[in-house]
XYZ file of N, CA, C and O in Angstrom:
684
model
N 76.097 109.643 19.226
C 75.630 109.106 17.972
C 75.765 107.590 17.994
O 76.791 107.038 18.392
N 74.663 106.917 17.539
C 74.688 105.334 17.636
C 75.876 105.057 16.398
O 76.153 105.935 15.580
N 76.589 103.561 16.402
C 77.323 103.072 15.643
C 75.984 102.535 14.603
O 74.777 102.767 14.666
N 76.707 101.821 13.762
C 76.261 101.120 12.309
C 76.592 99.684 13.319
O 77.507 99.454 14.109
N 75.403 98.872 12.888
C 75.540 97.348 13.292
C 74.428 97.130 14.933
O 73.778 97.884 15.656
N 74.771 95.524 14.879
C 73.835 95.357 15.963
C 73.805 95.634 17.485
O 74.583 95.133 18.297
N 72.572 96.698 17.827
C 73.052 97.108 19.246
C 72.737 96.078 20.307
O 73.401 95.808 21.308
N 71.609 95.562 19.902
C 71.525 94.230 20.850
C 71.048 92.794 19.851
O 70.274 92.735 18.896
N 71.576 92.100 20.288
C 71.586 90.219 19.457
C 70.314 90.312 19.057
O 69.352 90.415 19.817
N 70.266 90.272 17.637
C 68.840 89.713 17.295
C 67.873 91.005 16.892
O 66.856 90.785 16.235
N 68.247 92.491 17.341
C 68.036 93.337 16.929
C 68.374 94.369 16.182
O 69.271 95.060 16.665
N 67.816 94.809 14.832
C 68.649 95.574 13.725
C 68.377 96.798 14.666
O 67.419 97.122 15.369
N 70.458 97.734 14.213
C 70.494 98.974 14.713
C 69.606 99.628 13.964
O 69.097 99.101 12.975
N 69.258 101.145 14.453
C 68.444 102.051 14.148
C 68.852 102.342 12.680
O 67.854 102.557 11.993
N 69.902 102.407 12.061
C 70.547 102.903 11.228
C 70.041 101.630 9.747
O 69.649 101.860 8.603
N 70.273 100.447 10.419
C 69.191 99.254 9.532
C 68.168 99.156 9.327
O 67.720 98.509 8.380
N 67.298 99.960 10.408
C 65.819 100.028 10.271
C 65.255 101.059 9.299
O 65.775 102.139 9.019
N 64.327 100.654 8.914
C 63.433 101.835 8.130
C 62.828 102.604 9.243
O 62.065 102.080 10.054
N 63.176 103.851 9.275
C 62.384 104.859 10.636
C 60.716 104.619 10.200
O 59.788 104.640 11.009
N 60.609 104.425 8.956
C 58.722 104.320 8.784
C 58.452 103.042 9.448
O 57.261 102.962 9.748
N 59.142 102.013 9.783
C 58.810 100.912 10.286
C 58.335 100.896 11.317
O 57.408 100.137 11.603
N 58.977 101.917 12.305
C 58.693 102.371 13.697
C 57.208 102.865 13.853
O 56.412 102.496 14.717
N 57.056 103.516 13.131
C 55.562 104.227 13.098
C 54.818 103.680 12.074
O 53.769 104.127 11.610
N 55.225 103.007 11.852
C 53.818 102.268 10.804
C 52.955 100.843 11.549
O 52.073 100.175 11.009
N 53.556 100.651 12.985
C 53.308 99.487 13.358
C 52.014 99.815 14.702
O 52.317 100.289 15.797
N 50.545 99.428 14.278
C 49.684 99.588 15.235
C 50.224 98.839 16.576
O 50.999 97.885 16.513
N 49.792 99.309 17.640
C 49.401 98.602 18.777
C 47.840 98.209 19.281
O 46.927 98.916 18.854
N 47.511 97.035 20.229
C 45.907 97.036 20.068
C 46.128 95.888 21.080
O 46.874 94.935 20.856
N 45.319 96.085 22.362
C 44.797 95.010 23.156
C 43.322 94.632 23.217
O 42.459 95.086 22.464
N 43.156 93.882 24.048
C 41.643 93.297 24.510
C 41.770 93.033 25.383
O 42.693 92.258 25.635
N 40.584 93.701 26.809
C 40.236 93.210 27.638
C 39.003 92.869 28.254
O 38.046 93.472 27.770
N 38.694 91.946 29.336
C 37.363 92.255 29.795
C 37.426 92.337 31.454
O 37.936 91.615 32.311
N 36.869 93.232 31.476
C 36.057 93.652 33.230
C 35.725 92.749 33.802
O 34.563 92.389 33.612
N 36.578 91.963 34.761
C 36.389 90.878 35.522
C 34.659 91.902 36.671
O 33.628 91.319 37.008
N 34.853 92.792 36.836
C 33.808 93.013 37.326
C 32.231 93.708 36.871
O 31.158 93.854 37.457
N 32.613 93.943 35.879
C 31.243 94.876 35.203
C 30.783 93.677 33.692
O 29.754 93.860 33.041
N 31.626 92.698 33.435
C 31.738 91.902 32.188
C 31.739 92.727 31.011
O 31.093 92.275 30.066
N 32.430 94.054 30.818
C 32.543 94.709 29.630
C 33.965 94.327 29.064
O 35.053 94.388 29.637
N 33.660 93.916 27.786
C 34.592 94.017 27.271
C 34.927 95.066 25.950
O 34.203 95.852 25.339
N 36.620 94.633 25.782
C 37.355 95.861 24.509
C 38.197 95.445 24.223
O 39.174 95.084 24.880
N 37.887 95.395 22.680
C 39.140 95.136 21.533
C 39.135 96.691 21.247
O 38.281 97.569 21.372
N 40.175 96.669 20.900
C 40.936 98.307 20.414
C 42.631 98.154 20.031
O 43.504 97.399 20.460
N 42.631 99.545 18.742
C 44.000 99.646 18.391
C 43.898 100.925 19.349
O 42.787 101.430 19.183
N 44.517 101.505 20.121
C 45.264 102.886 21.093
C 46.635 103.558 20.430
O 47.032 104.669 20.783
N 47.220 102.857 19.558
C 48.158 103.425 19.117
C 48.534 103.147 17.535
O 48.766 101.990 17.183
N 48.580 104.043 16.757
C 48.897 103.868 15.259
C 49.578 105.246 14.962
O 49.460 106.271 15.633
N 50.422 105.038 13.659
C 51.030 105.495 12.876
C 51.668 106.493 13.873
O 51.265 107.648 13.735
N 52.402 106.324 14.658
C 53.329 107.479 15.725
C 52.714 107.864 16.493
O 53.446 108.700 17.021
N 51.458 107.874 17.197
C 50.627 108.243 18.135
C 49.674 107.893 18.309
O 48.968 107.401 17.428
N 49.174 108.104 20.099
C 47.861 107.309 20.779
C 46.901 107.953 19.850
O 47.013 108.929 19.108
N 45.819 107.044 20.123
C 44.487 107.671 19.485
C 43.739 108.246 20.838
O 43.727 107.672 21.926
N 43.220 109.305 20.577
C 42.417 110.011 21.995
C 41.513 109.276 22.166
O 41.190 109.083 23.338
N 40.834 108.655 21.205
C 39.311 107.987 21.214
C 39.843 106.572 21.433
O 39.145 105.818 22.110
N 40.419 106.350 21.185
C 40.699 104.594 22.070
C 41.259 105.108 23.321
O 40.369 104.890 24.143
N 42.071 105.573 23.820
C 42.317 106.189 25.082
C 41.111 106.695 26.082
O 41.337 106.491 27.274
N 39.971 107.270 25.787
C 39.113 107.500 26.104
C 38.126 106.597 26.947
O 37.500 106.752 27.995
N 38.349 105.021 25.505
C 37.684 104.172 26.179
C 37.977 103.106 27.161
O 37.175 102.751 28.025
N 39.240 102.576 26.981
C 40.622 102.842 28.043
C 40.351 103.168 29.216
O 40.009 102.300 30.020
N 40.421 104.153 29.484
C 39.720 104.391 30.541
C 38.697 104.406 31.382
O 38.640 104.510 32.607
N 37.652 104.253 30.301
C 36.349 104.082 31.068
C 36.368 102.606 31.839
O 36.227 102.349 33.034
N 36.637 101.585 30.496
C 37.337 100.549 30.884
C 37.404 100.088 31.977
O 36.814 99.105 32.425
N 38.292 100.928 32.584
C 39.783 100.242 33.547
C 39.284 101.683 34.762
O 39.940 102.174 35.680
N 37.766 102.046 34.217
C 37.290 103.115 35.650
C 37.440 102.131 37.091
O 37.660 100.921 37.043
N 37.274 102.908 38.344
C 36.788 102.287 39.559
C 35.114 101.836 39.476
O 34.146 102.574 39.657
N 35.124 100.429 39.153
C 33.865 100.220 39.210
C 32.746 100.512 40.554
O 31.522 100.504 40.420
N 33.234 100.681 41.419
C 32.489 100.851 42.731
C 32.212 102.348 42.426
O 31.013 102.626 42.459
N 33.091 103.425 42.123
C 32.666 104.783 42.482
C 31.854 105.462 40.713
O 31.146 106.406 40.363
N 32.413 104.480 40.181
C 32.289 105.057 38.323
C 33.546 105.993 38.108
O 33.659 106.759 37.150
N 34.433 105.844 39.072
C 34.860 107.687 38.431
C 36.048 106.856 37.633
O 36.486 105.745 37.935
N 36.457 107.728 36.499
C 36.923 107.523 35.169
C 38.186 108.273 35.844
O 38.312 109.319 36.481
N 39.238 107.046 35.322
C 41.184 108.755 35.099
C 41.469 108.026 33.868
O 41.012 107.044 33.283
N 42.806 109.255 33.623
C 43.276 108.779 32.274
C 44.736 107.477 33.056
O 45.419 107.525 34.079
N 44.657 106.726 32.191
C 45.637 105.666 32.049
C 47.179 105.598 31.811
O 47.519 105.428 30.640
N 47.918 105.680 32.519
C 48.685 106.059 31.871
C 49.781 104.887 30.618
O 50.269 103.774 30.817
N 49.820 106.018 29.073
C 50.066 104.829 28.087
C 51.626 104.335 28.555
O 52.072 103.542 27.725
N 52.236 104.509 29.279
C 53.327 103.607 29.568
C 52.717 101.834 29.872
O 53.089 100.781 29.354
N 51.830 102.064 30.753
C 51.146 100.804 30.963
C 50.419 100.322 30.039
O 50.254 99.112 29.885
N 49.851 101.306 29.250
C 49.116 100.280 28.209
C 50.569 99.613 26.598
O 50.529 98.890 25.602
N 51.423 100.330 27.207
C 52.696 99.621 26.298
C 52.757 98.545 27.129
O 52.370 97.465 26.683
N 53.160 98.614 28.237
C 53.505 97.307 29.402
C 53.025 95.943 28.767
O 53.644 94.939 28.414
N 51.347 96.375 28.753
C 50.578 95.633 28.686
C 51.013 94.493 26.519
O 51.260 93.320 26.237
N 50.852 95.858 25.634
C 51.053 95.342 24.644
C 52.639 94.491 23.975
O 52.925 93.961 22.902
N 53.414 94.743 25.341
C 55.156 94.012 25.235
C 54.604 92.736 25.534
O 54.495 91.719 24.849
N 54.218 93.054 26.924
C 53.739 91.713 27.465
C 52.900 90.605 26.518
O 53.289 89.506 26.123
N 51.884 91.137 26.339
C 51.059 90.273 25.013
C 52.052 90.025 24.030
O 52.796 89.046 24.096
N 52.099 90.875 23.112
C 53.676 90.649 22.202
C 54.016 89.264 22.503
O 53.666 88.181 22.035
N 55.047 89.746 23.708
C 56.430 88.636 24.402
C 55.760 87.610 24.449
O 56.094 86.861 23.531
N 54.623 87.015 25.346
C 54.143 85.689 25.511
C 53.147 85.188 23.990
O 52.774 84.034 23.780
N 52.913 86.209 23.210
C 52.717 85.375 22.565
C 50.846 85.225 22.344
O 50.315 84.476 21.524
N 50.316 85.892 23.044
C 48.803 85.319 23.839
C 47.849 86.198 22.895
O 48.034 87.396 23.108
N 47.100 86.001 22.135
C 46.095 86.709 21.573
C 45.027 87.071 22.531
O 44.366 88.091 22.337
N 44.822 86.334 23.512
C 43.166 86.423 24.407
C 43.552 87.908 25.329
O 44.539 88.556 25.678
N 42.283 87.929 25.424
C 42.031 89.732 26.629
C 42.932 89.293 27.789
O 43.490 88.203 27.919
N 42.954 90.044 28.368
C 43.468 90.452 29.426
C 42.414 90.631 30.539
O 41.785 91.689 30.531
N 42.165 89.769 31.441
C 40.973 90.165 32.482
C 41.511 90.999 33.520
O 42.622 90.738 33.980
N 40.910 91.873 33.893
C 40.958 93.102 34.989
C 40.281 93.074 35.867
O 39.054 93.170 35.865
N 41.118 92.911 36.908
C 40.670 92.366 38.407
C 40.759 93.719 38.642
O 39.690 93.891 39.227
N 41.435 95.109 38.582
C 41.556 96.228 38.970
C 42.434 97.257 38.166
O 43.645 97.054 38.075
N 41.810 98.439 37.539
C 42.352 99.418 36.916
C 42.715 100.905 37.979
O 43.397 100.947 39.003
N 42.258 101.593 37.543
C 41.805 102.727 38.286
C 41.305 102.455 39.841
O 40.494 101.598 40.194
N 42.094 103.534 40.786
C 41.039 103.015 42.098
C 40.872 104.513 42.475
O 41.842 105.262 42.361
N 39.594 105.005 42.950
C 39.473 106.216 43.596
C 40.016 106.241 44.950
O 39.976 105.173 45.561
N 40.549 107.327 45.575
C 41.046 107.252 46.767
C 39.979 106.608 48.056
O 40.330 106.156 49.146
N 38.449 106.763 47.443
C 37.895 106.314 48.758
C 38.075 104.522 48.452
O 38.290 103.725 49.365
N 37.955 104.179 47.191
C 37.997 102.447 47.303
C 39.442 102.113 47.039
O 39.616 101.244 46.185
N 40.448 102.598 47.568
C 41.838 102.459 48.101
C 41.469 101.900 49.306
O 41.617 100.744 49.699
N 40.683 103.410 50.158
C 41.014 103.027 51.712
C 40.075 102.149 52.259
O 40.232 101.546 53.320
N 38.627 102.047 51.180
C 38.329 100.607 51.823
C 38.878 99.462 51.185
O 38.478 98.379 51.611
N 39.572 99.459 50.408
C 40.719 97.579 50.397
C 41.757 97.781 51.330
O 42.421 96.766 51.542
N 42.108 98.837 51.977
C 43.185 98.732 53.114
C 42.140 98.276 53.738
O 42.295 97.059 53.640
N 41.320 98.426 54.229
C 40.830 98.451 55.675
C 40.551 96.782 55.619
O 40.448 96.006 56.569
N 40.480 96.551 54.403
C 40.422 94.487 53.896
C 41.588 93.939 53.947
O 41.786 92.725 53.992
N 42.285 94.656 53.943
C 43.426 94.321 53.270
C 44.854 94.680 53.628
O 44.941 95.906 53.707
N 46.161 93.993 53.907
C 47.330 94.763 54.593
C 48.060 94.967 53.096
O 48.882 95.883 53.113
N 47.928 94.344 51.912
C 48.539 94.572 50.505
C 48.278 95.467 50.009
O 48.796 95.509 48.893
N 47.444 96.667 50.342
C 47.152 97.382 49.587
C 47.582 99.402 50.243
O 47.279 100.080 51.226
N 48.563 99.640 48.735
C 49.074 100.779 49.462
C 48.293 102.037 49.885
O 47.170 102.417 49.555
N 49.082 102.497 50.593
C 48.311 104.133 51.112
C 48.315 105.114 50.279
O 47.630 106.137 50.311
N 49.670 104.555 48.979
C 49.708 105.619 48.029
C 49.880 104.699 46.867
O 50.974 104.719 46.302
N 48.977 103.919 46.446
C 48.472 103.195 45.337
C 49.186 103.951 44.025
O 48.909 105.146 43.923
N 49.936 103.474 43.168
C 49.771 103.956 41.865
C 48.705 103.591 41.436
O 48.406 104.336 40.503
N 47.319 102.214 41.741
C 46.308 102.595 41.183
C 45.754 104.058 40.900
O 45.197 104.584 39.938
N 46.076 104.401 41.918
C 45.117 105.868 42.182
C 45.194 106.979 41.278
O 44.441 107.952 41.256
N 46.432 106.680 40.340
C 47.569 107.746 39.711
C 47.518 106.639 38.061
O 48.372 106.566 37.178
N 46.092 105.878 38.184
C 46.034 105.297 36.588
C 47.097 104.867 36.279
O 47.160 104.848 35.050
N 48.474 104.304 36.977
C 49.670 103.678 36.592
C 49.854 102.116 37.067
O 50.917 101.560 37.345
N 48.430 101.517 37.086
C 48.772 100.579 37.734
C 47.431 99.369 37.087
O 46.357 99.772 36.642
N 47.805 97.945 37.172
C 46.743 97.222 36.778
C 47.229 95.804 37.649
O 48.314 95.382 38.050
N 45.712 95.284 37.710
C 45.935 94.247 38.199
C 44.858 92.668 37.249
O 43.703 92.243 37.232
N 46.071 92.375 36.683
C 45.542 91.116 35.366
C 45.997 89.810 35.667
O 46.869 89.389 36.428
N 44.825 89.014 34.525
C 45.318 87.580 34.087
C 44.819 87.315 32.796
O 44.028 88.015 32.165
N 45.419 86.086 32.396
C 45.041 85.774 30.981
C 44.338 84.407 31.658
O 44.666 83.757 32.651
N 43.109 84.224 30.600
C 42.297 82.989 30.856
C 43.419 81.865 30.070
O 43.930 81.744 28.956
N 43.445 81.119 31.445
C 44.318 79.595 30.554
C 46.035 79.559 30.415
O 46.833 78.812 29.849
N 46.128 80.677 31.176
C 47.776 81.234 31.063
C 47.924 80.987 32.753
O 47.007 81.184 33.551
N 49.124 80.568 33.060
C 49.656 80.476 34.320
C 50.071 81.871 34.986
O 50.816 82.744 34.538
N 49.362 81.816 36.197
C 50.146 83.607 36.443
C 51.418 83.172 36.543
O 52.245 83.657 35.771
N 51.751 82.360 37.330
C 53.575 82.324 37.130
C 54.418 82.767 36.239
O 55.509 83.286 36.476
N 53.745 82.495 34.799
C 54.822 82.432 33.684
C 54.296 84.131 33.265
O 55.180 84.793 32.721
N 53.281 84.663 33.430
C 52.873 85.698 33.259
C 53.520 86.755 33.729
O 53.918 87.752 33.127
N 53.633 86.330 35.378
C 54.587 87.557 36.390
C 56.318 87.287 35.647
O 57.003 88.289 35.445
N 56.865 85.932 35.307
C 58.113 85.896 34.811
C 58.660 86.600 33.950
O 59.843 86.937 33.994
N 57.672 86.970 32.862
C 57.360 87.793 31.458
C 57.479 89.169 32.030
O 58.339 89.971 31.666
N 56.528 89.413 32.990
C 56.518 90.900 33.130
C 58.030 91.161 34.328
O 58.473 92.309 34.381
N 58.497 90.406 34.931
C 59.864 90.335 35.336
C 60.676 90.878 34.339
O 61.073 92.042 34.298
N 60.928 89.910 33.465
C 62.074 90.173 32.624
C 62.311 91.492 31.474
O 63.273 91.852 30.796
N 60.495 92.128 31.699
C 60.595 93.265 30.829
C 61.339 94.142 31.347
O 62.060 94.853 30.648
N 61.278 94.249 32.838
C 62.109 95.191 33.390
C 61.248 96.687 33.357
O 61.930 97.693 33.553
N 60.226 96.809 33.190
C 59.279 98.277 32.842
C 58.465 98.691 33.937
O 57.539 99.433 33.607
N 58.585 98.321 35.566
C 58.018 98.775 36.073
C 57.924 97.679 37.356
O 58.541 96.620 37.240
N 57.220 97.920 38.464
C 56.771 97.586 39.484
C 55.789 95.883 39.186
O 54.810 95.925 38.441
N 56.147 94.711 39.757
C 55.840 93.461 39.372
C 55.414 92.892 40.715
O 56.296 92.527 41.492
N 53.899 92.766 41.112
C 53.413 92.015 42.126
C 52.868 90.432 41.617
O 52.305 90.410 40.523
N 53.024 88.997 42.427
C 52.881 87.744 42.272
C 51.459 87.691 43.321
O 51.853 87.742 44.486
N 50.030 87.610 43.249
C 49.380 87.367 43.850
C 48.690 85.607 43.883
O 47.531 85.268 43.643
N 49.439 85.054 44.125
C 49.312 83.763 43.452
C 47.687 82.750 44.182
O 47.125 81.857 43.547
N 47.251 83.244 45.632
C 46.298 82.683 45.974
C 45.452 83.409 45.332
O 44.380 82.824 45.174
N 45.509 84.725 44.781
C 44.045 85.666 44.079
C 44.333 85.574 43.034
O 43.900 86.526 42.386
N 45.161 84.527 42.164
C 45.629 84.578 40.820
C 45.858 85.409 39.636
O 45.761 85.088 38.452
N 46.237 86.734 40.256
C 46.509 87.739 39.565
C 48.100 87.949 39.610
O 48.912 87.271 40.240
N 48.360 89.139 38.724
C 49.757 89.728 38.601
C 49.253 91.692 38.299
O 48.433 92.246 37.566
N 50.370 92.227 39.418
C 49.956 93.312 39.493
C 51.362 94.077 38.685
O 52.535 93.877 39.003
N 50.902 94.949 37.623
C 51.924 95.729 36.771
C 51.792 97.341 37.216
O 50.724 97.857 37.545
N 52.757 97.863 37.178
C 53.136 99.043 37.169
C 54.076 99.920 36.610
O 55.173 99.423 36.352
N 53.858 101.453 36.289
C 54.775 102.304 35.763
C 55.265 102.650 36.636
O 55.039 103.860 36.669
N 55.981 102.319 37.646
C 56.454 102.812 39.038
C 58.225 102.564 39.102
O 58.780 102.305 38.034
N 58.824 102.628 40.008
C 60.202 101.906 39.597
C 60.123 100.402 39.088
O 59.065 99.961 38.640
N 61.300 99.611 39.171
C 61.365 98.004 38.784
C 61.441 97.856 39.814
O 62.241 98.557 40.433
N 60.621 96.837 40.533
C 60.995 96.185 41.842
C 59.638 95.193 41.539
O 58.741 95.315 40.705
N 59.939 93.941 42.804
C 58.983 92.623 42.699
C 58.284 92.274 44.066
O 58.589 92.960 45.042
N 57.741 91.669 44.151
C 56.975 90.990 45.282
C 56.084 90.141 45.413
O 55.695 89.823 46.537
């Protein structure tokens, strides 16, 4: 059972909070398709749960543009994504250098490529690879460092930052 008072600096315990507060608070990003130029504003999460129909599009989204084929996303990452925005602060989309990858356009970016795994959490919709227009990836990958929520790649000559629901680890 939690105590009464603050569990971490700066944050009211559960017991201070209004539990409706928790679920009354939308979530909602924007991004655009560095490769198809589609973009999406969307709320994905309100009043205690995803919406199927923003999830839906989510995905299409963040499909493998080379093959079309569509997976579902997984919403740990699309929280990732809305801490991250949150934390820095950044109203603008999120550009997507890579969502979703089908196993065949995995194995042709290996065959380009020595960075790219054999067992991709792309492949498994747990994985993205972003930037913000006008935002430093540096301070971007630092942010997603300190969340501590997953797997944190620095691609700094392709100016991206690669997030994941995978363990915490960096590179």
């Amino acid at each position: 059972m939690l105590a009464c008072g603050s569990l971490v600096a700066g944050f009211p315990s559960l017991v201070e909070a209004s539990p409706r507060k928790f679920f009354q608070s939308a979530r909602n990003l924007a991004f655009l398709n560095t490769h198809t130029g589609e973009r999406l504003a969307l709320t994905y999460f309100e009043q205690g749960q995803y919406l199927s129909d923003a999830l839906q599009e989510v995905n299409y989204l963040l499909r493998d543009h080379r093959t079309d084929d569509v997976y579902d996303i997984d919403t740990a990452l699309l929280d990732q994504l809305y801490n991250l925005r949150t934390m820095l602060g950044v109203n603008k989309p999120f550009h997507i250098i890579s969502g979703y990858r089908s196993p065949y356009t995995n194995a042709l970016l290996q065959e380009r490529s020595s960075g790219v795994a054999t067992h991709s959490l792309h492949m498994q919709g747990r994985a993205i690879d972003i930037r913000i227009e006008g935002f430093n990836t540096k301070h971007l990958r630092n942010a997603a460092i300190a969340m501590q929520a997953g797997g944190v790649g620095y691609y700094r000559r392709s100016n991206f930052v690669h997030l994941d629901t995978g363990r915490v680890r960096t590179w």
